[in-house]
PDB file of C-alpha atoms in Angstrom:
ATOM      1  CA  MET A 118     -19.759  14.381 -18.159  1.00 48.00           C
ATOM      2  CA  SER A 119     -21.246  14.734 -15.108  1.00 51.00           C
ATOM      3  CA  ALA A 120     -19.487  16.440 -12.192  1.00 59.00           C
ATOM      4  CA  ASP A 121     -20.244  13.660  -9.723  1.00 65.00           C
ATOM      5  CA  PRO A 122     -15.803  12.114 -10.378  1.00 66.00           C
ATOM      6  CA  PHE A 123     -17.699   8.436  -8.519  1.00 66.00           C
ATOM      7  CA  GLU A 124     -19.189   8.253 -11.571  1.00 75.00           C
ATOM      8  CA  ASN A 125     -17.351   8.949 -13.803  1.00 74.00           C
ATOM      9  CA  VAL A 126     -14.369   6.553 -12.572  1.00 68.00           C
ATOM     10  CA  LYS A 127     -17.239   3.846 -12.743  1.00 68.00           C
ATOM     11  CA  ALA A 128     -18.271   4.768 -16.220  1.00 74.00           C
ATOM     12  CA  THR A 129     -14.874   4.327 -17.599  1.00 73.00           C
ATOM     13  CA  ILE A 130     -15.054   1.076 -14.966  1.00 67.00           C
ATOM     14  CA  LEU A 131     -18.163  -0.238 -17.064  1.00 68.00           C
ATOM     15  CA  SER A 132     -17.115   0.410 -20.896  1.00 71.00           C
ATOM     16  CA  ALA A 133     -13.653  -1.334 -19.878  1.00 69.00           C
ATOM     17  CA  HIS A 134     -15.421  -4.072 -20.276  1.00 65.00           C
ATOM     18  CA  GLU A 135     -17.514  -3.845 -23.085  1.00 68.00           C
ATOM     19  CA  SER A 136     -17.311  -6.410 -26.397  1.00 57.00           C
ATOM     20  CA  THR A 137     -14.595  -5.518 -29.111  1.00 74.00           C
ATOM     21  CA  THR A 138     -11.970  -6.528 -30.567  1.00 80.00           C
ATOM     22  CA  PRO A 139      -8.168  -7.020 -28.798  1.00 79.00           C
ATOM     23  CA  ARG A 140      -6.768  -4.335 -30.677  1.00 82.00           C
ATOM     24  CA  GLU A 141      -9.616  -2.168 -29.531  1.00 85.00           C
ATOM     25  CA  LYS A 142      -9.429  -2.779 -25.820  1.00 87.00           C
ATOM     26  CA  VAL A 143      -5.610  -2.506 -25.685  1.00 90.00           C
ATOM     27  CA  ASN A 144      -6.229   1.169 -27.275  1.00 90.00           C
ATOM     28  CA  PHE A 145      -8.383   1.242 -24.165  1.00 89.00           C
ATOM     29  CA  TYR A 146      -6.350   0.461 -21.521  1.00 92.00           C
ATOM     30  CA  ASN A 147      -3.293   2.303 -22.911  1.00 94.00           C
ATOM     31  CA  SER A 148      -5.400   5.846 -23.565  1.00 92.00           C
ATOM     32  CA  TRP A 149      -6.442   4.471 -19.588  1.00 92.00           C
ATOM     33  CA  ALA A 150      -2.589   3.569 -17.429  1.00 95.00           C
ATOM     34  CA  LYS A 151      -1.955   6.888 -16.520  1.00 95.00           C
ATOM     35  CA  ASN A 152      -5.198   8.011 -14.613  1.00 92.00           C
ATOM     36  CA  TYR A 153      -5.411   3.872 -13.831  1.00 92.00           C
ATOM     37  CA  ASP A 154      -4.880   3.888 -10.257  1.00 93.00           C
ATOM     38  CA  GLN A 155      -5.662   7.241  -9.124  1.00 90.00           C
ATOM     39  CA  HIS A 156      -9.567   5.867 -10.614  1.00 87.00           C
ATOM     40  CA  VAL A 157      -9.355   2.497  -8.743  1.00 85.00           C
ATOM     41  CA  ALA A 158      -8.748   3.771  -5.219  1.00 86.00           C
ATOM     42  CA  VAL A 159     -11.968   6.130  -6.368  1.00 83.00           C
ATOM     43  CA  LEU A 160     -13.440   2.823  -5.935  1.00 78.00           C
ATOM     44  CA  ASP A 161     -12.003   1.231  -2.897  1.00 80.00           C
ATOM     45  CA  TYR A 162     -10.366  -0.969  -5.407  1.00 83.00           C
ATOM     46  CA  ARG A 163     -10.209  -4.266  -2.815  1.00 84.00           C
ATOM     47  CA  ALA A 164      -9.702  -7.424  -5.477  1.00 86.00           C
ATOM     48  CA  PRO A 165      -5.946  -7.403  -5.162  1.00 90.00           C
ATOM     49  CA  THR A 166      -6.248  -7.798  -1.140  1.00 89.00           C
ATOM     50  CA  LEU A 167      -9.266 -10.796  -1.742  1.00 87.00           C
ATOM     51  CA  ALA A 168      -7.077 -12.128  -4.452  1.00 88.00           C
ATOM     52  CA  ALA A 169      -4.120 -11.932  -1.789  1.00 91.00           C
ATOM     53  CA  ASP A 170      -6.332 -13.074   1.121  1.00 88.00           C
ATOM     54  CA  SER A 171      -6.882 -16.036  -1.117  1.00 86.00           C
ATOM     55  CA  VAL A 172      -3.493 -17.145  -2.011  1.00 89.00           C
ATOM     56  CA  LEU A 173      -1.305 -16.743   0.969  1.00 91.00           C
ATOM     57  CA  PRO A 174      -3.113 -19.330   3.721  1.00 89.00           C
ATOM     58  CA  HIS A 175      -2.077 -22.068   1.170  1.00 87.00           C
ATOM     59  CA  PHE A 176       1.331 -20.252   0.282  1.00 89.00           C
ATOM     60  CA  SER A 177       3.865 -22.476   2.608  1.00 89.00           C
ATOM     61  CA  GLY A 178       6.901 -22.297   1.398  1.00 91.00           C
ATOM     62  CA  SER A 179       9.472 -18.388   0.732  1.00 96.00           C
ATOM     63  CA  ARG A 180       7.967 -15.663  -0.365  1.00 97.00           C
ATOM     64  CA  LYS A 181      10.895 -14.475  -0.627  1.00 97.00           C
ATOM     65  CA  SER A 182      12.255 -16.457  -3.167  1.00 98.00           C
ATOM     66  CA  ALA A 183       8.940 -16.899  -4.928  1.00 97.00           C
ATOM     67  CA  ALA A 184       8.340 -16.764  -8.593  1.00 98.00           C
ATOM     68  CA  LEU A 185       5.620 -15.266  -8.797  1.00 98.00           C
ATOM     69  CA  LEU A 186       3.649 -14.052 -12.311  1.00 97.00           C
ATOM     70  CA  ASP A 187       1.306 -11.264 -12.706  1.00 98.00           C
ATOM     71  CA  VAL A 188      -1.070 -12.578 -15.907  1.00 97.00           C
ATOM     72  CA  ALA A 189      -3.086  -8.970 -16.967  1.00 96.00           C
ATOM     73  CA  CYS A 190      -0.863  -7.637 -14.202  1.00 98.00           C
ATOM     74  CA  GLY A 191      -1.683  -3.156 -15.560  1.00 97.00           C
ATOM     75  CA  THR A 192       0.004  -0.912 -13.903  1.00 97.00           C
ATOM     76  CA  GLY A 193       1.469  -3.347 -11.003  1.00 98.00           C
ATOM     77  CA  LEU A 194      -1.372  -3.484  -8.009  1.00 97.00           C
ATOM     78  CA  VAL A 195      -0.873  -7.106  -7.603  1.00 96.00           C
ATOM     79  CA  ALA A 196       2.095  -7.276  -7.134  1.00 98.00           C
ATOM     80  CA  LYS A 197       1.851  -4.332  -5.248  1.00 97.00           C
ATOM     81  CA  GLN A 198      -0.267  -5.983  -2.489  1.00 97.00           C
ATOM     82  CA  MET A 199       1.537  -9.165  -2.351  1.00 98.00           C
ATOM     83  CA  LYS A 200       4.688  -7.333  -1.877  1.00 98.00           C
ATOM     84  CA  LYS A 201       3.628  -5.648   1.028  1.00 97.00           C
ATOM     85  CA  HIS A 202       3.035  -9.584   2.649  1.00 97.00           C
ATOM     86  CA  GLY A 203       7.009 -10.265   2.139  1.00 98.00           C
ATOM     87  CA  PHE A 204       7.102 -11.683  -1.953  1.00 98.00           C
ATOM     88  CA  GLU A 205       9.464  -9.987  -3.980  1.00 98.00           C
ATOM     89  CA  LEU A 206      10.199 -11.722  -6.941  1.00 98.00           C
ATOM     90  CA  PHE A 207       7.286 -10.751 -10.027  1.00 98.00           C
ATOM     91  CA  VAL A 208       7.248 -11.223 -13.291  1.00 98.00           C
ATOM     92  CA  GLY A 209       4.188 -10.010 -14.914  1.00 98.00           C
ATOM     93  CA  VAL A 210       2.317  -9.504 -18.314  1.00 98.00           C
ATOM     94  CA  ASP A 211      -0.297  -7.387 -20.407  1.00 97.00           C
ATOM     95  CA  GLY A 212      -1.385  -6.111 -23.491  1.00 95.00           C
ATOM     96  CA  SER A 213      -0.945  -2.500 -23.643  1.00 96.00           C
ATOM     97  CA  ASP A 214       2.730  -1.129 -23.784  1.00 97.00           C
ATOM     98  CA  ALA A 215       1.304   1.922 -20.927  1.00 97.00           C
ATOM     99  CA  MET A 216      -0.107  -0.533 -18.935  1.00 98.00           C
ATOM    100  CA  LEU A 217       3.005  -2.018 -18.327  1.00 98.00           C
ATOM    101  CA  ASN A 218       5.270   1.503 -18.651  1.00 98.00           C
ATOM    102  CA  GLU A 219       3.382   2.301 -14.958  1.00 98.00           C
ATOM    103  CA  ALA A 220       3.920  -1.224 -13.748  1.00 98.00           C
ATOM    104  CA  LYS A 221       7.446  -0.577 -15.206  1.00 98.00           C
ATOM    105  CA  GLU A 222       7.710   2.744 -12.965  1.00 97.00           C
ATOM    106  CA  SER A 223       6.759   1.115  -9.985  1.00 96.00           C
ATOM    107  CA  GLY A 224       9.927  -0.974  -9.601  1.00 97.00           C
ATOM    108  CA  LEU A 225       8.499  -3.972  -8.333  1.00 98.00           C
ATOM    109  CA  TYR A 226       9.341  -6.876 -11.189  1.00 98.00           C
ATOM    110  CA  GLN A 227      12.405  -8.335 -12.341  1.00 98.00           C
ATOM    111  CA  ASP A 228      10.703  -8.835 -16.489  1.00 98.00           C
ATOM    112  CA  LEU A 229       8.062  -7.272 -17.724  1.00 98.00           C
ATOM    113  CA  LYS A 230       6.820  -8.756 -21.088  1.00 97.00           C
ATOM    114  CA  GLN A 231       3.460  -7.258 -23.839  1.00 97.00           C
ATOM    115  CA  CYS A 232       1.807 -10.922 -24.612  1.00 95.00           C
ATOM    116  CA  LEU A 233      -1.393 -10.253 -26.432  1.00 93.00           C
ATOM    117  CA  LEU A 234      -3.625 -12.945 -23.966  1.00 93.00           C
ATOM    118  CA  GLY A 235      -5.682 -15.489 -26.123  1.00 90.00           C
ATOM    119  CA  GLU A 236      -3.820 -14.150 -28.809  1.00 90.00           C
ATOM    120  CA  GLU A 237      -1.014 -15.573 -28.133  1.00 92.00           C
ATOM    121  CA  PRO A 238       1.252 -17.490 -25.583  1.00 91.00           C
ATOM    122  CA  PHE A 239       3.153 -17.495 -22.811  1.00 93.00           C
ATOM    123  CA  PRO A 240       7.434 -17.999 -23.291  1.00 92.00           C
ATOM    124  CA  ALA A 241       7.779 -22.038 -23.452  1.00 92.00           C
ATOM    125  CA  LEU A 242      10.352 -20.496 -20.548  1.00 93.00           C
ATOM    126  CA  TRP A 243       7.608 -20.094 -18.454  1.00 96.00           C
ATOM    127  CA  ALA A 244       6.344 -23.307 -18.558  1.00 94.00           C
ATOM    128  CA  GLY A 245       6.040 -24.941 -14.932  1.00 93.00           C
ATOM    129  CA  PHE A 246       8.048 -22.064 -13.599  1.00 95.00           C
ATOM    130  CA  PHE A 247       6.466 -20.205 -11.494  1.00 94.00           C
ATOM    131  CA  ASP A 248       5.119 -21.295  -7.730  1.00 93.00           C
ATOM    132  CA  VAL A 249       2.276 -19.106  -7.888  1.00 93.00           C
ATOM    133  CA  VAL A 250       0.058 -17.360 -11.260  1.00 93.00           C
ATOM    134  CA  MET A 251      -2.607 -14.872 -10.578  1.00 93.00           C
ATOM    135  CA  ILE A 252      -4.957 -12.595 -12.621  1.00 93.00           C
ATOM    136  CA  VAL A 253      -7.600 -10.315 -11.178  1.00 91.00           C
ATOM    137  CA  GLY A 254      -9.817  -8.639 -12.857  1.00 87.00           C
ATOM    138  CA  ALA A 255      -8.985  -9.637 -16.272  1.00 90.00           C
ATOM    139  CA  LEU A 256     -11.570 -12.416 -16.852  1.00 89.00           C
ATOM    140  CA  SER A 257     -14.504 -11.430 -17.545  1.00 86.00           C
ATOM    141  CA  LEU A 258     -16.352 -10.374 -20.574  1.00 85.00           C
ATOM    142  CA  GLY A 259     -14.699  -8.354 -23.650  1.00 85.00           C
ATOM    143  CA  GLN A 260     -11.417  -8.805 -21.386  1.00 89.00           C
ATOM    144  CA  VAL A 261      -9.643 -12.151 -21.329  1.00 92.00           C
ATOM    145  CA  PRO A 262     -10.879 -15.412 -23.189  1.00 93.00           C
ATOM    146  CA  VAL A 263     -11.479 -18.441 -21.339  1.00 94.00           C
ATOM    147  CA  ALA A 264      -9.119 -20.677 -22.923  1.00 94.00           C
ATOM    148  CA  VAL A 265      -5.990 -18.726 -21.288  1.00 94.00           C
ATOM    149  CA  VAL A 266      -6.457 -20.720 -17.784  1.00 92.00           C
ATOM    150  CA  ARG A 267      -4.747 -23.372 -19.510  1.00 92.00           C
ATOM    151  CA  ASP A 268      -2.401 -21.086 -20.284  1.00 94.00           C
ATOM    152  CA  LEU A 269      -2.036 -19.439 -16.555  1.00 92.00           C
ATOM    153  CA  CYS A 270      -1.910 -24.064 -15.115  1.00 89.00           C
ATOM    154  CA  GLU A 271       1.135 -25.025 -17.757  1.00 91.00           C
ATOM    155  CA  ALA A 272       3.059 -21.336 -16.541  1.00 93.00           C
ATOM    156  CA  ALA A 273       3.095 -23.805 -12.735  1.00 90.00           C
ATOM    157  CA  LYS A 274       5.091 -25.421 -11.309  1.00 89.00           C
ATOM    158  CA  PRO A 275       4.282 -28.753  -9.584  1.00 83.00           C
ATOM    159  CA  GLY A 276       3.788 -27.145  -6.050  1.00 79.00           C
ATOM    160  CA  GLY A 277       2.229 -24.307  -6.981  1.00 84.00           C
ATOM    161  CA  LEU A 278      -0.992 -22.013  -6.398  1.00 88.00           C
ATOM    162  CA  ILE A 279      -2.888 -20.473  -9.824  1.00 89.00           C
ATOM    163  CA  CYS A 280      -5.419 -17.194  -8.834  1.00 89.00           C
ATOM    164  CA  MET A 281      -7.736 -16.040 -10.788  1.00 87.00           C
ATOM    165  CA  THR A 282     -10.471 -13.434 -10.158  1.00 86.00           C
ATOM    166  CA  THR A 283     -14.197 -12.962 -12.521  1.00 85.00           C
ATOM    167  CA  ARG A 284     -17.058 -10.792 -11.949  1.00 81.00           C
ATOM    168  CA  SER A 285     -20.717 -12.118 -10.653  1.00 78.00           C
ATOM    169  CA  ASN A 286     -22.168  -9.255 -12.468  1.00 77.00           C
ATOM    170  CA  SER A 287     -25.326 -10.337 -14.468  1.00 81.00           C
ATOM    171  CA  ASP A 288     -23.970  -9.001 -17.275  1.00 81.00           C
ATOM    172  CA  ASN A 289     -21.000 -11.386 -16.835  1.00 84.00           C
ATOM    173  CA  LEU A 290     -23.051 -14.429 -16.131  1.00 86.00           C
ATOM    174  CA  GLU A 291     -22.264 -16.569 -19.318  1.00 93.00           C
ATOM    175  CA  TYR A 292     -18.483 -15.791 -19.053  1.00 90.00           C
ATOM    176  CA  LYS A 293     -18.653 -16.427 -15.323  1.00 87.00           C
ATOM    177  CA  THR A 294     -20.424 -20.196 -16.308  1.00 91.00           C
ATOM    178  CA  ALA A 295     -18.552 -20.514 -19.488  1.00 95.00           C
ATOM    179  CA  LEU A 296     -15.418 -20.312 -16.680  1.00 90.00           C
ATOM    180  CA  GLU A 297     -16.883 -22.701 -14.361  1.00 88.00           C
ATOM    181  CA  ARG A 298     -16.883 -25.559 -17.223  1.00 92.00           C
ATOM    182  CA  GLU A 299     -13.178 -24.848 -18.799  1.00 92.00           C
ATOM    183  CA  LEU A 300     -12.173 -24.881 -14.402  1.00 87.00           C
ATOM    184  CA  GLN A 301     -14.553 -28.556 -14.275  1.00 87.00           C
ATOM    185  CA  GLN A 302     -13.415 -30.062 -17.580  1.00 91.00           C
ATOM    186  CA  MET A 303      -9.637 -29.447 -16.360  1.00 88.00           C
ATOM    187  CA  GLU A 304     -10.445 -31.362 -13.122  1.00 84.00           C
ATOM    188  CA  LYS A 305     -12.268 -33.282 -14.850  1.00 86.00           C
ATOM    189  CA  GLU A 306      -8.269 -33.666 -16.881  1.00 88.00           C
ATOM    190  CA  GLY A 307      -5.979 -33.989 -14.119  1.00 84.00           C
ATOM    191  CA  LEU A 308      -4.848 -30.884 -13.881  1.00 84.00           C
ATOM    192  CA  TRP A 309      -6.203 -29.003 -11.233  1.00 81.00           C
ATOM    193  CA  SER A 310      -8.868 -29.471  -8.981  1.00 69.00           C
ATOM    194  CA  CYS A 311     -10.618 -26.882  -6.534  1.00 74.00           C
ATOM    195  CA  VAL A 312      -9.339 -26.211  -2.495  1.00 71.00           C
ATOM    196  CA  GLU A 313     -11.642 -23.316  -2.161  1.00 76.00           C
ATOM    197  CA  ILE A 314     -14.457 -21.058  -2.849  1.00 73.00           C
ATOM    198  CA  THR A 315     -15.101 -17.899  -1.102  1.00 72.00           C
ATOM    199  CA  GLU A 316     -16.915 -14.226  -2.184  1.00 73.00           C
ATOM    200  CA  GLY A 317     -16.785 -10.842  -1.380  1.00 63.00           C
ATOM    201  CA  SER A 318     -17.103  -7.810  -2.804  1.00 58.00           C
ATOM    202  CA  GLY A 319     -14.331  -6.281  -5.591  1.00 53.00           C
ATOM    203  CA  CYS A 320     -14.717  -2.451  -4.785  1.00 49.00           C
ATOM    204  CA  GLN A 321     -16.518  -0.792  -2.121  1.00 45.00           C
ATOM    205  CA  SER A 322     -18.521   1.569  -2.925  1.00 39.00           C
ATOM    206  CA  THR A 323     -19.217   0.641  -6.557  1.00 34.00           C
ATOM    207  CA  HIS A 324     -21.805  -1.156  -7.860  1.00 33.00           C
ATOM    208  CA  GLN A 325     -21.004  -4.479  -5.929  1.00 32.00           C
ATOM    209  CA  ALA A 326     -19.830  -6.902  -7.909  1.00 32.00           C
ATOM    210  CA  SER A 327     -19.938 -10.029  -6.275  1.00 35.00           C
ATOM    211  CA  ALA A 328     -16.184 -11.871  -6.236  1.00 39.00           C
ATOM    212  CA  MET A 329     -15.894 -14.912  -5.698  1.00 41.00           C
ATOM    213  CA  THR A 330     -12.505 -16.451  -4.870  1.00 37.00           C
ATOM    214  CA  SER A 331     -11.851 -20.532  -5.968  1.00 38.00           C
ATOM    215  CA  THR A 332      -9.136 -22.423  -5.292  1.00 35.00           C
ATOM    216  CA  LEU A 333      -7.403 -25.382  -7.200  1.00 39.00           C
ATOM    217  CA  LEU A 334      -5.318 -27.626  -6.165  1.00 35.00           C
ATOM    218  CA  SER A 335      -4.337 -29.460  -9.269  1.00 36.00           C
ATOM    219  CA  ASN A 336      -4.347 -33.394  -9.209  1.00 28.00           C
ATOM    220  CA  ARG A 337      -1.249 -33.301 -11.865  1.00 38.00           C
ATOM    221  CA  ASN A 338       2.174 -33.572  -9.358  1.00 42.00           C
ATOM    222  CA  GLU A 339      -0.184 -31.816  -7.101  1.00 54.00           C
ATOM    223  CA  ASN A 340      -0.540 -28.905  -8.317  1.00 49.00           C
ATOM    224  CA  LYS A 341      -2.093 -26.512  -6.453  1.00 47.00           C
ATOM    225  CA  SER A 342      -4.197 -23.945  -8.178  1.00 48.00           C
ATOM    226  CA  LEU A 343      -5.987 -20.784  -6.939  1.00 49.00           C
ATOM    227  CA  LEU A 344      -9.444 -19.688  -8.604  1.00 48.00           C
ATOM    228  CA  SER A 345     -10.155 -16.154  -6.980  1.00 45.00           C
ATOM    229  CA  VAL A 346     -13.629 -15.244  -8.961  1.00 43.00           C
ATOM    230  CA  LEU A 347     -14.691 -11.545  -8.344  1.00 42.00           C
TER     231      LEU A 347
END
């Protein structure tokens, strides 16, 4: 193990993207939960900030009363960022019990659900319920399957926003291509349409995974969907 904290954390971050079985992935995040916030702080992890910056210009409703679904919520970094901008009602979902425990400790969430994304469906009561749906840092190789984006769209209410992130690293290009293909197919089906795409660095001090944030506007009852690809 390197004596350099940055290199040690970087190795941990990269190992999170290795292809393993879903259960192995959950075990990995369970073991990482206690140190997660400290580790991503070392890398100056900016994805939650970039995602928030994508949502805010396109959200015109009451932030205080808006229901926000934080998918693959982890320890709650996205909710913490959105709280700074006046959002207060958060529901989180994640596959890792240990991550959910950390999120609970934040005191930000009105509800937290354990769900193995891509293998288990969202609760039926979530359909068409949320003003904002966000998934930051989980749409990439070895993480959450591309097909989950349809669940995100279904959870958004008419007029709601969906913000998603994925990486543009060379090792994630195949996944990113498949994601873009699915999003284009959903646009053809009238589920949403692209409003905005932006790019930036998800981490200031790591291997410079470029970040692309794409805002999607759905044609289904004027649903708005945000895609953030990091």
